[in-house]
């Protein structure tokens, strides 16, 4: 049997398998570039399209990195998940300091129309809203929310839709993979938006879940039955379902490195199988190409191994687990 890449297997299923990308690595590491384009058919824009990166000052846009990344995707026939138009925790200071309601709304509209308009026809899906819900399951009391309330969410979708009528518009959230207070609020919010005919097309489950740990950012592995029911209820709203930022850190788990990798592979497979059982599930994006560059190392200051390829680009048990799930 011919040894197919993950990309080929995904393609055959009409499915997107993506990785989050940091554009500077495309310039400095040819193995990174080669692995990305041969194994994946989608790119997640990890940081370069975030507001602080792309619109650092009121009258300043910096499109170099994102333009380059979109060109790369087009040349390599890869779809793009644009991340993200509104990330209320990470808005630039200049935006949070706006004291006038009308000015804030105008800035938001201008940003969304400019960024979405620039990449019209080149992006498959946008995370319009990222991490809107706080840890207690309420709307985040960010300067943005305090000033404009829920209307900024409705408007963001309407503006984005106007700027690119064909792009799919998502709400993306962490820790809502199962049925819980936070996924309930997300579900209710989307139901309300859809009732008002706001163009919401998809739900993104980030899936930053860990072996052997359960803190507020990195929850333990999901309960699979609850996850299945939860994915299904969002799909039943007519939404496209994506896993948008998957990684499974192993540093808190017990056992040898090899044992942890096997356990990690099992988790990738089980989660992907459950997701694939939901009809509208169309994309899985892992939050990085290789363990060599991953955000867990950065926040924990410990070398972790959350992804599909190891630090030498060797395929890990997690790679073969994803492969198996895509072959089934
Ligand atoms: O690489 C530089 C380093 O040279 C410099 O010395 C250092 C000083 O702070 O910064 C390093 O850059 C950091 C970068 O991560 C490294 O990859 C940035 O400060 C840091 O802000 C950045 O964090 C990103 C984080 O979002 C904040 O925007 C992560 O890369 C990125 O993976 C992470 O992604 C988020 C999603 O957008 C939303 N969901 C959760 C996910 C993980 O936090």
GROMACS .gro file of C-alpha atoms and ligand atoms in nm:
model
  371
    1UNK     CA    1   0.000   0.000   0.000
    2UNK     CA    2   0.126   0.348  -0.087
    3UNK     CA    3   0.224   0.546   0.218
    4UNK     CA    4  -0.003   0.848   0.207
    5UNK     CA    5   0.062   1.178   0.382
    6UNK     CA    6  -0.189   1.321   0.627
    7UNK     CA    7  -0.262   1.585   0.367
    8UNK     CA    8  -0.357   1.327   0.105
    9UNK     CA    9  -0.574   1.139   0.351
   10UNK     CA   10  -0.750   1.458   0.457
   11UNK     CA   11  -0.802   1.565   0.096
   12UNK     CA   12  -0.956   1.228   0.010
   13UNK     CA   13  -1.209   1.281   0.288
   14UNK     CA   14  -1.284   1.639   0.183
   15UNK     CA   15  -1.142   1.742   0.516
   16UNK     CA   16  -0.898   2.012   0.629
   17UNK     CA   17  -0.600   1.920   0.841
   18UNK     CA   18  -0.420   2.235   0.945
   19UNK     CA   19  -0.133   2.364   1.151
   20UNK     CA   20  -0.085   2.704   1.315
   21UNK     CA   21   0.200   2.887   1.149
   22UNK     CA   22   0.452   3.152   1.253
   23UNK     CA   23   0.566   3.312   0.923
   24UNK     CA   24   0.922   3.388   1.036
   25UNK     CA   25   0.985   3.013   1.058
   26UNK     CA   26   0.905   2.970   0.689
   27UNK     CA   27   1.211   3.182   0.616
   28UNK     CA   28   1.452   3.017   0.854
   29UNK     CA   29   1.368   2.646   0.864
   30UNK     CA   30   1.327   2.455   0.539
   31UNK     CA   31   1.218   2.138   0.721
   32UNK     CA   32   0.936   2.335   0.880
   33UNK     CA   33   0.822   2.460   0.541
   34UNK     CA   34   0.852   2.121   0.378
   35UNK     CA   35   0.661   1.943   0.659
   36UNK     CA   36   0.389   2.206   0.660
   37UNK     CA   37   0.321   2.192   0.287
   38UNK     CA   38   0.347   1.817   0.249
   39UNK     CA   39   0.143   1.708   0.552
   40UNK     CA   40  -0.122   1.979   0.590
   41UNK     CA   41  -0.382   2.138   0.361
   42UNK     CA   42  -0.476   2.426   0.590
   43UNK     CA   43  -0.293   2.704   0.772
   44UNK     CA   44  -0.399   2.862   1.099
   45UNK     CA   45  -0.256   3.212   1.140
   46UNK     CA   46  -0.115   3.179   1.492
   47UNK     CA   47  -0.023   3.541   1.567
   48UNK     CA   48   0.032   3.749   1.253
   49UNK     CA   49  -0.331   3.846   1.200
   50UNK     CA   50  -0.400   3.938   1.560
   51UNK     CA   51  -0.484   4.300   1.615
   52UNK     CA   52  -0.158   4.385   1.793
   53UNK     CA   53   0.042   4.241   1.505
   54UNK     CA   54  -0.157   4.372   1.211
   55UNK     CA   55  -0.290   4.703   1.346
   56UNK     CA   56  -0.043   4.815   1.615
   57UNK     CA   57  -0.143   5.180   1.610
   58UNK     CA   58  -0.454   5.374   1.526
   59UNK     CA   59  -0.330   5.474   1.181
   60UNK     CA   60  -0.087   5.192   1.120
   61UNK     CA   61  -0.139   4.852   0.961
   62UNK     CA   62   0.146   4.602   0.917
   63UNK     CA   63   0.051   4.346   0.656
   64UNK     CA   64   0.392   4.211   0.554
   65UNK     CA   65   0.380   3.886   0.750
   66UNK     CA   66   0.017   3.809   0.680
   67UNK     CA   67   0.050   3.893   0.309
   68UNK     CA   68   0.347   3.657   0.288
   69UNK     CA   69   0.160   3.382   0.464
   70UNK     CA   70  -0.145   3.412   0.240
   71UNK     CA   71   0.082   3.398  -0.067
   72UNK     CA   72   0.245   3.085   0.072
   73UNK     CA   73  -0.095   2.925   0.127
   74UNK     CA   74  -0.215   3.009  -0.223
   75UNK     CA   75   0.105   2.880  -0.385
   76UNK     CA   76   0.077   2.556  -0.193
   77UNK     CA   77  -0.295   2.515  -0.245
   78UNK     CA   78  -0.375   2.536   0.125
   79UNK     CA   79  -0.685   2.682   0.288
   80UNK     CA   80  -0.647   2.947   0.558
   81UNK     CA   81  -0.820   2.995   0.894
   82UNK     CA   82  -0.784   3.364   0.975
   83UNK     CA   83  -0.724   3.418   1.347
   84UNK     CA   84  -0.863   3.650   1.476
   85UNK     CA   85  -1.071   3.966   1.430
   86UNK     CA   86  -1.165   4.027   1.794
   87UNK     CA   87  -0.961   3.888   2.082
   88UNK     CA   88  -1.086   4.106   2.366
   89UNK     CA   89  -0.811   3.996   2.609
   90UNK     CA   90  -0.538   4.098   2.366
   91UNK     CA   91  -0.652   4.424   2.212
   92UNK     CA   92  -0.374   4.682   2.175
   93UNK     CA   93  -0.349   4.950   2.443
   94UNK     CA   94  -0.440   5.228   2.200
   95UNK     CA   95  -0.774   5.056   2.135
   96UNK     CA   96  -0.850   4.982   2.501
   97UNK     CA   97  -0.778   5.343   2.584
   98UNK     CA   98  -1.048   5.480   2.356
   99UNK     CA   99  -1.299   5.653   2.581
  100UNK     CA  100  -1.560   5.749   2.325
  101UNK     CA  101  -1.818   5.484   2.238
  102UNK     CA  102  -1.874   5.601   1.882
  103UNK     CA  103  -1.502   5.619   1.809
  104UNK     CA  104  -1.448   5.268   1.943
  105UNK     CA  105  -1.724   5.134   1.724
  106UNK     CA  106  -1.588   5.315   1.420
  107UNK     CA  107  -1.241   5.175   1.482
  108UNK     CA  108  -1.376   4.826   1.514
  109UNK     CA  109  -1.571   4.856   1.190
  110UNK     CA  110  -1.276   5.004   1.007
  111UNK     CA  111  -1.044   4.728   1.130
  112UNK     CA  112  -1.275   4.446   1.032
  113UNK     CA  113  -1.357   4.588   0.691
  114UNK     CA  114  -0.991   4.662   0.616
  115UNK     CA  115  -0.853   4.325   0.721
  116UNK     CA  116  -1.132   4.104   0.590
  117UNK     CA  117  -1.156   4.312   0.272
  118UNK     CA  118  -0.784   4.282   0.202
  119UNK     CA  119  -0.800   3.902   0.202
  120UNK     CA  120  -1.141   3.869   0.040
  121UNK     CA  121  -1.167   3.540  -0.149
  122UNK     CA  122  -0.839   3.411  -0.003
  123UNK     CA  123  -0.948   3.294   0.342
  124UNK     CA  124  -1.168   2.994   0.412
  125UNK     CA  125  -1.281   3.094   0.760
  126UNK     CA  126  -1.233   3.379   1.005
  127UNK     CA  127  -1.242   3.354   1.383
  128UNK     CA  128  -1.452   3.666   1.423
  129UNK     CA  129  -1.470   3.638   1.800
  130UNK     CA  130  -1.204   3.461   2.003
  131UNK     CA  131  -1.233   3.375   2.374
  132UNK     CA  132  -1.531   3.587   2.460
  133UNK     CA  133  -1.641   3.397   2.769
  134UNK     CA  134  -1.467   3.436   3.105
  135UNK     CA  135  -1.372   3.152   3.339
  136UNK     CA  136  -1.702   3.169   3.527
  137UNK     CA  137  -1.912   3.137   3.213
  138UNK     CA  138  -2.009   3.503   3.168
  139UNK     CA  139  -1.927   3.755   2.898
  140UNK     CA  140  -1.573   3.887   2.938
  141UNK     CA  141  -1.583   4.231   3.100
  142UNK     CA  142  -1.320   4.373   2.863
  143UNK     CA  143  -1.303   4.746   2.782
  144UNK     CA  144  -1.465   4.650   2.452
  145UNK     CA  145  -1.758   4.470   2.610
  146UNK     CA  146  -1.806   4.733   2.878
  147UNK     CA  147  -1.819   5.005   2.617
  148UNK     CA  148  -2.020   4.840   2.338
  149UNK     CA  149  -2.190   4.536   2.494
  150UNK     CA  150  -2.313   4.243   2.290
  151UNK     CA  151  -2.391   4.464   1.989
  152UNK     CA  152  -2.023   4.467   1.892
  153UNK     CA  153  -2.043   4.092   1.834
  154UNK     CA  154  -2.348   4.120   1.608
  155UNK     CA  155  -2.189   4.406   1.417
  156UNK     CA  156  -1.855   4.229   1.381
  157UNK     CA  157  -2.024   3.942   1.199
  158UNK     CA  158  -2.228   4.176   0.981
  159UNK     CA  159  -1.924   4.386   0.887
  160UNK     CA  160  -1.711   4.080   0.814
  161UNK     CA  161  -1.986   3.930   0.600
  162UNK     CA  162  -2.017   4.249   0.403
  163UNK     CA  163  -1.640   4.264   0.345
  164UNK     CA  164  -1.626   3.904   0.221
  165UNK     CA  165  -1.967   3.745   0.160
  166UNK     CA  166  -1.818   3.400   0.093
  167UNK     CA  167  -1.593   3.357   0.395
  168UNK     CA  168  -1.716   3.140   0.681
  169UNK     CA  169  -1.746   3.326   1.008
  170UNK     CA  170  -1.670   3.153   1.337
  171UNK     CA  171  -1.686   3.194   1.711
  172UNK     CA  172  -1.375   3.035   1.861
  173UNK     CA  173  -1.345   2.943   2.228
  174UNK     CA  174  -1.128   2.742   2.468
  175UNK     CA  175  -1.249   2.487   2.722
  176UNK     CA  176  -1.594   2.448   2.568
  177UNK     CA  177  -1.535   2.105   2.420
  178UNK     CA  178  -1.778   1.945   2.663
  179UNK     CA  179  -2.117   2.045   2.796
  180UNK     CA  180  -2.046   2.297   3.071
  181UNK     CA  181  -2.141   2.647   3.181
  182UNK     CA  182  -1.911   2.808   2.925
  183UNK     CA  183  -2.027   2.599   2.630
  184UNK     CA  184  -2.388   2.658   2.738
  185UNK     CA  185  -2.340   3.035   2.718
  186UNK     CA  186  -2.164   3.004   2.381
  187UNK     CA  187  -2.450   2.791   2.253
  188UNK     CA  188  -2.713   3.034   2.379
  189UNK     CA  189  -2.525   3.331   2.234
  190UNK     CA  190  -2.505   3.166   1.890
  191UNK     CA  191  -2.872   3.067   1.903
  192UNK     CA  192  -2.962   3.431   1.972
  193UNK     CA  193  -2.736   3.556   1.694
  194UNK     CA  194  -2.883   3.313   1.444
  195UNK     CA  195  -3.234   3.411   1.546
  196UNK     CA  196  -3.144   3.770   1.463
  197UNK     CA  197  -3.013   3.651   1.124
  198UNK     CA  198  -2.655   3.739   1.214
  199UNK     CA  199  -2.429   3.539   0.976
  200UNK     CA  200  -2.253   3.297   1.211
  201UNK     CA  201  -2.135   2.993   1.016
  202UNK     CA  202  -1.916   2.793   1.248
  203UNK     CA  203  -1.797   2.702   1.594
  204UNK     CA  204  -1.430   2.654   1.677
  205UNK     CA  205  -1.333   2.431   1.967
  206UNK     CA  206  -0.974   2.516   2.052
  207UNK     CA  207  -0.889   2.182   2.220
  208UNK     CA  208  -0.588   2.282   2.426
  209UNK     CA  209  -0.613   1.980   2.654
  210UNK     CA  210  -0.340   1.818   2.859
  211UNK     CA  211  -0.227   1.483   2.992
  212UNK     CA  212  -0.201   1.479   3.371
  213UNK     CA  213  -0.298   1.841   3.430
  214UNK     CA  214  -0.616   2.035   3.491
  215UNK     CA  215  -0.564   2.408   3.529
  216UNK     CA  216  -0.790   2.682   3.406
  217UNK     CA  217  -0.617   2.722   3.069
  218UNK     CA  218  -0.512   2.366   3.007
  219UNK     CA  219  -0.797   2.139   3.104
  220UNK     CA  220  -0.759   1.764   3.134
  221UNK     CA  221  -0.862   1.543   2.843
  222UNK     CA  222  -1.230   1.578   2.757
  223UNK     CA  223  -1.502   1.337   2.855
  224UNK     CA  224  -1.569   1.188   2.513
  225UNK     CA  225  -1.941   1.132   2.550
  226UNK     CA  226  -2.001   1.485   2.669
  227UNK     CA  227  -1.783   1.614   2.386
  228UNK     CA  228  -1.979   1.417   2.127
  229UNK     CA  229  -2.314   1.549   2.252
  230UNK     CA  230  -2.176   1.901   2.268
  231UNK     CA  231  -2.027   1.897   1.915
  232UNK     CA  232  -2.356   1.754   1.790
  233UNK     CA  233  -2.572   2.024   1.946
  234UNK     CA  234  -2.365   2.296   1.776
  235UNK     CA  235  -2.376   2.104   1.447
  236UNK     CA  236  -2.754   2.079   1.485
  237UNK     CA  237  -2.769   2.458   1.475
  238UNK     CA  238  -2.643   2.421   1.117
  239UNK     CA  239  -2.289   2.528   1.206
  240UNK     CA  240  -1.967   2.399   1.058
  241UNK     CA  241  -1.757   2.249   1.337
  242UNK     CA  242  -1.376   2.286   1.359
  243UNK     CA  243  -1.114   2.191   1.613
  244UNK     CA  244  -0.899   2.499   1.582
  245UNK     CA  245  -0.595   2.486   1.812
  246UNK     CA  246  -0.534   2.130   1.922
  247UNK     CA  247  -0.235   2.032   2.129
  248UNK     CA  248  -0.183   1.785   2.411
  249UNK     CA  249   0.103   1.880   2.642
  250UNK     CA  250   0.256   1.590   2.832
  251UNK     CA  251   0.486   1.750   3.092
  252UNK     CA  252   0.251   1.688   3.386
  253UNK     CA  253   0.181   1.324   3.299
  254UNK     CA  254   0.341   1.031   3.481
  255UNK     CA  255   0.562   0.779   3.302
  256UNK     CA  256   0.856   0.769   3.063
  257UNK     CA  257   0.868   0.998   2.757
  258UNK     CA  258   0.781   0.701   2.535
  259UNK     CA  259   0.485   0.602   2.754
  260UNK     CA  260   0.354   0.957   2.752
  261UNK     CA  261   0.376   0.973   2.375
  262UNK     CA  262   0.172   0.657   2.343
  263UNK     CA  263  -0.092   0.792   2.578
  264UNK     CA  264  -0.092   1.119   2.386
  265UNK     CA  265  -0.141   0.935   2.055
  266UNK     CA  266  -0.436   0.748   2.202
  267UNK     CA  267  -0.594   1.078   2.309
  268UNK     CA  268  -0.545   1.239   1.966
  269UNK     CA  269  -0.708   0.937   1.803
  270UNK     CA  270  -1.004   0.913   2.038
  271UNK     CA  271  -1.080   1.284   2.016
  272UNK     CA  272  -1.053   1.290   1.639
  273UNK     CA  273  -1.272   0.981   1.603
  274UNK     CA  274  -1.546   1.136   1.814
  275UNK     CA  275  -1.526   1.462   1.619
  276UNK     CA  276  -1.537   1.278   1.286
  277UNK     CA  277  -1.858   1.107   1.394
  278UNK     CA  278  -2.026   1.451   1.378
  279UNK     CA  279  -2.135   1.523   1.022
  280UNK     CA  280  -2.046   1.895   1.006
  281UNK     CA  281  -1.695   1.845   1.141
  282UNK     CA  282  -1.472   1.976   0.862
  283UNK     CA  283  -1.134   2.078   1.001
  284UNK     CA  284  -0.873   1.995   1.261
  285UNK     CA  285  -0.595   2.248   1.316
  286UNK     CA  286  -0.305   2.158   1.544
  287UNK     CA  287  -0.143   2.453   1.720
  288UNK     CA  288   0.197   2.423   1.555
  289UNK     CA  289   0.386   2.202   1.314
  290UNK     CA  290   0.655   2.055   1.538
  291UNK     CA  291   0.739   2.025   1.908
  292UNK     CA  292   1.046   2.231   1.826
  293UNK     CA  293   0.831   2.545   1.821
  294UNK     CA  294   0.528   2.537   2.045
  295UNK     CA  295   0.361   2.790   2.272
  296UNK     CA  296   0.353   2.552   2.573
  297UNK     CA  297   0.733   2.570   2.601
  298UNK     CA  298   0.701   2.947   2.604
  299UNK     CA  299   0.440   2.972   2.880
  300UNK     CA  300   0.567   2.687   3.097
  301UNK     CA  301   0.939   2.748   3.040
  302UNK     CA  302   0.967   2.369   3.013
  303UNK     CA  303   1.027   2.166   2.702
  304UNK     CA  304   0.704   1.991   2.620
  305UNK     CA  305   0.595   1.776   2.327
  306UNK     CA  306   0.233   1.861   2.244
  307UNK     CA  307   0.222   1.815   1.864
  308UNK     CA  308   0.246   1.554   1.587
  309UNK     CA  309   0.616   1.585   1.492
  310UNK     CA  310   0.903   1.579   1.741
  311UNK     CA  311   1.193   1.826   1.763
  312UNK     CA  312   1.373   1.643   1.481
  313UNK     CA  313   1.062   1.631   1.267
  314UNK     CA  314   1.018   1.261   1.333
  315UNK     CA  315   0.659   1.141   1.321
  316UNK     CA  316   0.531   1.071   1.671
  317UNK     CA  317   0.268   0.819   1.784
  318UNK     CA  318   0.028   1.117   1.772
  319UNK     CA  319   0.100   1.150   1.398
  320UNK     CA  320   0.016   0.785   1.336
  321UNK     CA  321  -0.292   0.815   1.554
  322UNK     CA  322  -0.427   1.101   1.345
  323UNK     CA  323  -0.337   0.905   1.034
  324UNK     CA  324  -0.529   0.601   1.156
  325UNK     CA  325  -0.835   0.810   1.238
  326UNK     CA  326  -0.828   0.970   0.891
  327UNK     CA  327  -0.793   0.630   0.725
  328UNK     CA  328  -1.096   0.480   0.899
  329LIG     O1  329   0.933   3.498   2.027
  329LIG     C1  330   0.936   3.613   2.114
  329LIG     C2  331   1.067   3.623   2.184
  329LIG     O2  332   1.168   3.648   2.090
  329LIG     C3  333   1.060   3.737   2.289
  329LIG     O3  334   1.178   3.740   2.362
  329LIG     C4  335   0.944   3.716   2.383
  329LIG     C5  336   0.928   3.828   2.483
  329LIG     O4  337   0.798   3.835   2.536
  329LIG     O5  338   0.824   3.705   2.308
  329LIG     C6  339   0.823   3.598   2.215
  329LIG     O6  340   0.701   3.603   2.148
  329LIG     C7  341   0.590   3.552   2.216
  329LIG     C8  342   0.527   3.447   2.126
  329LIG     O7  343   0.408   3.402   2.184
  329LIG     C9  344   0.622   3.325   2.106
  329LIG     O8  345   0.563   3.232   2.018
  329LIG    C10  346   0.493   3.664   2.249
  329LIG     O9  347   0.548   3.751   2.345
  329LIG    C11  348   0.366   3.605   2.301
  329LIG    O10  349   0.268   3.705   2.321
  329LIG    C12  350   0.312   3.503   2.201
  329LIG    O11  351   0.202   3.440   2.254
  329LIG    C13  352   0.103   3.394   2.166
  329LIG    C14  353  -0.030   3.405   2.242
  329LIG    O12  354  -0.133   3.345   2.168
  329LIG    C15  355  -0.069   3.550   2.269
  329LIG    O13  356  -0.118   3.613   2.157
  329LIG    C16  357   0.132   3.250   2.126
  329LIG    O14  358   0.242   3.245   2.037
  329LIG    C17  359   0.010   3.188   2.058
  329LIG    O15  360   0.032   3.053   2.038
  329LIG    C18  361  -0.112   3.207   2.144
  329LIG    O16  362  -0.223   3.155   2.079
  329LIG    C19  363  -0.346   3.154   2.152
  329LIG    C20  364  -0.458   3.177   2.052
  329LIG    O17  365  -0.438   3.296   1.980
  329LIG    C21  366  -0.592   3.178   2.119
  329LIG     N1  367  -0.611   3.059   2.200
  329LIG    C22  368  -0.506   3.029   2.295
  329LIG    C23  369  -0.371   3.023   2.226
  329LIG    C24  370  -0.262   2.986   2.323
  329LIG    O18  371  -0.246   3.086   2.420
   0.00000   0.00000   0.00000
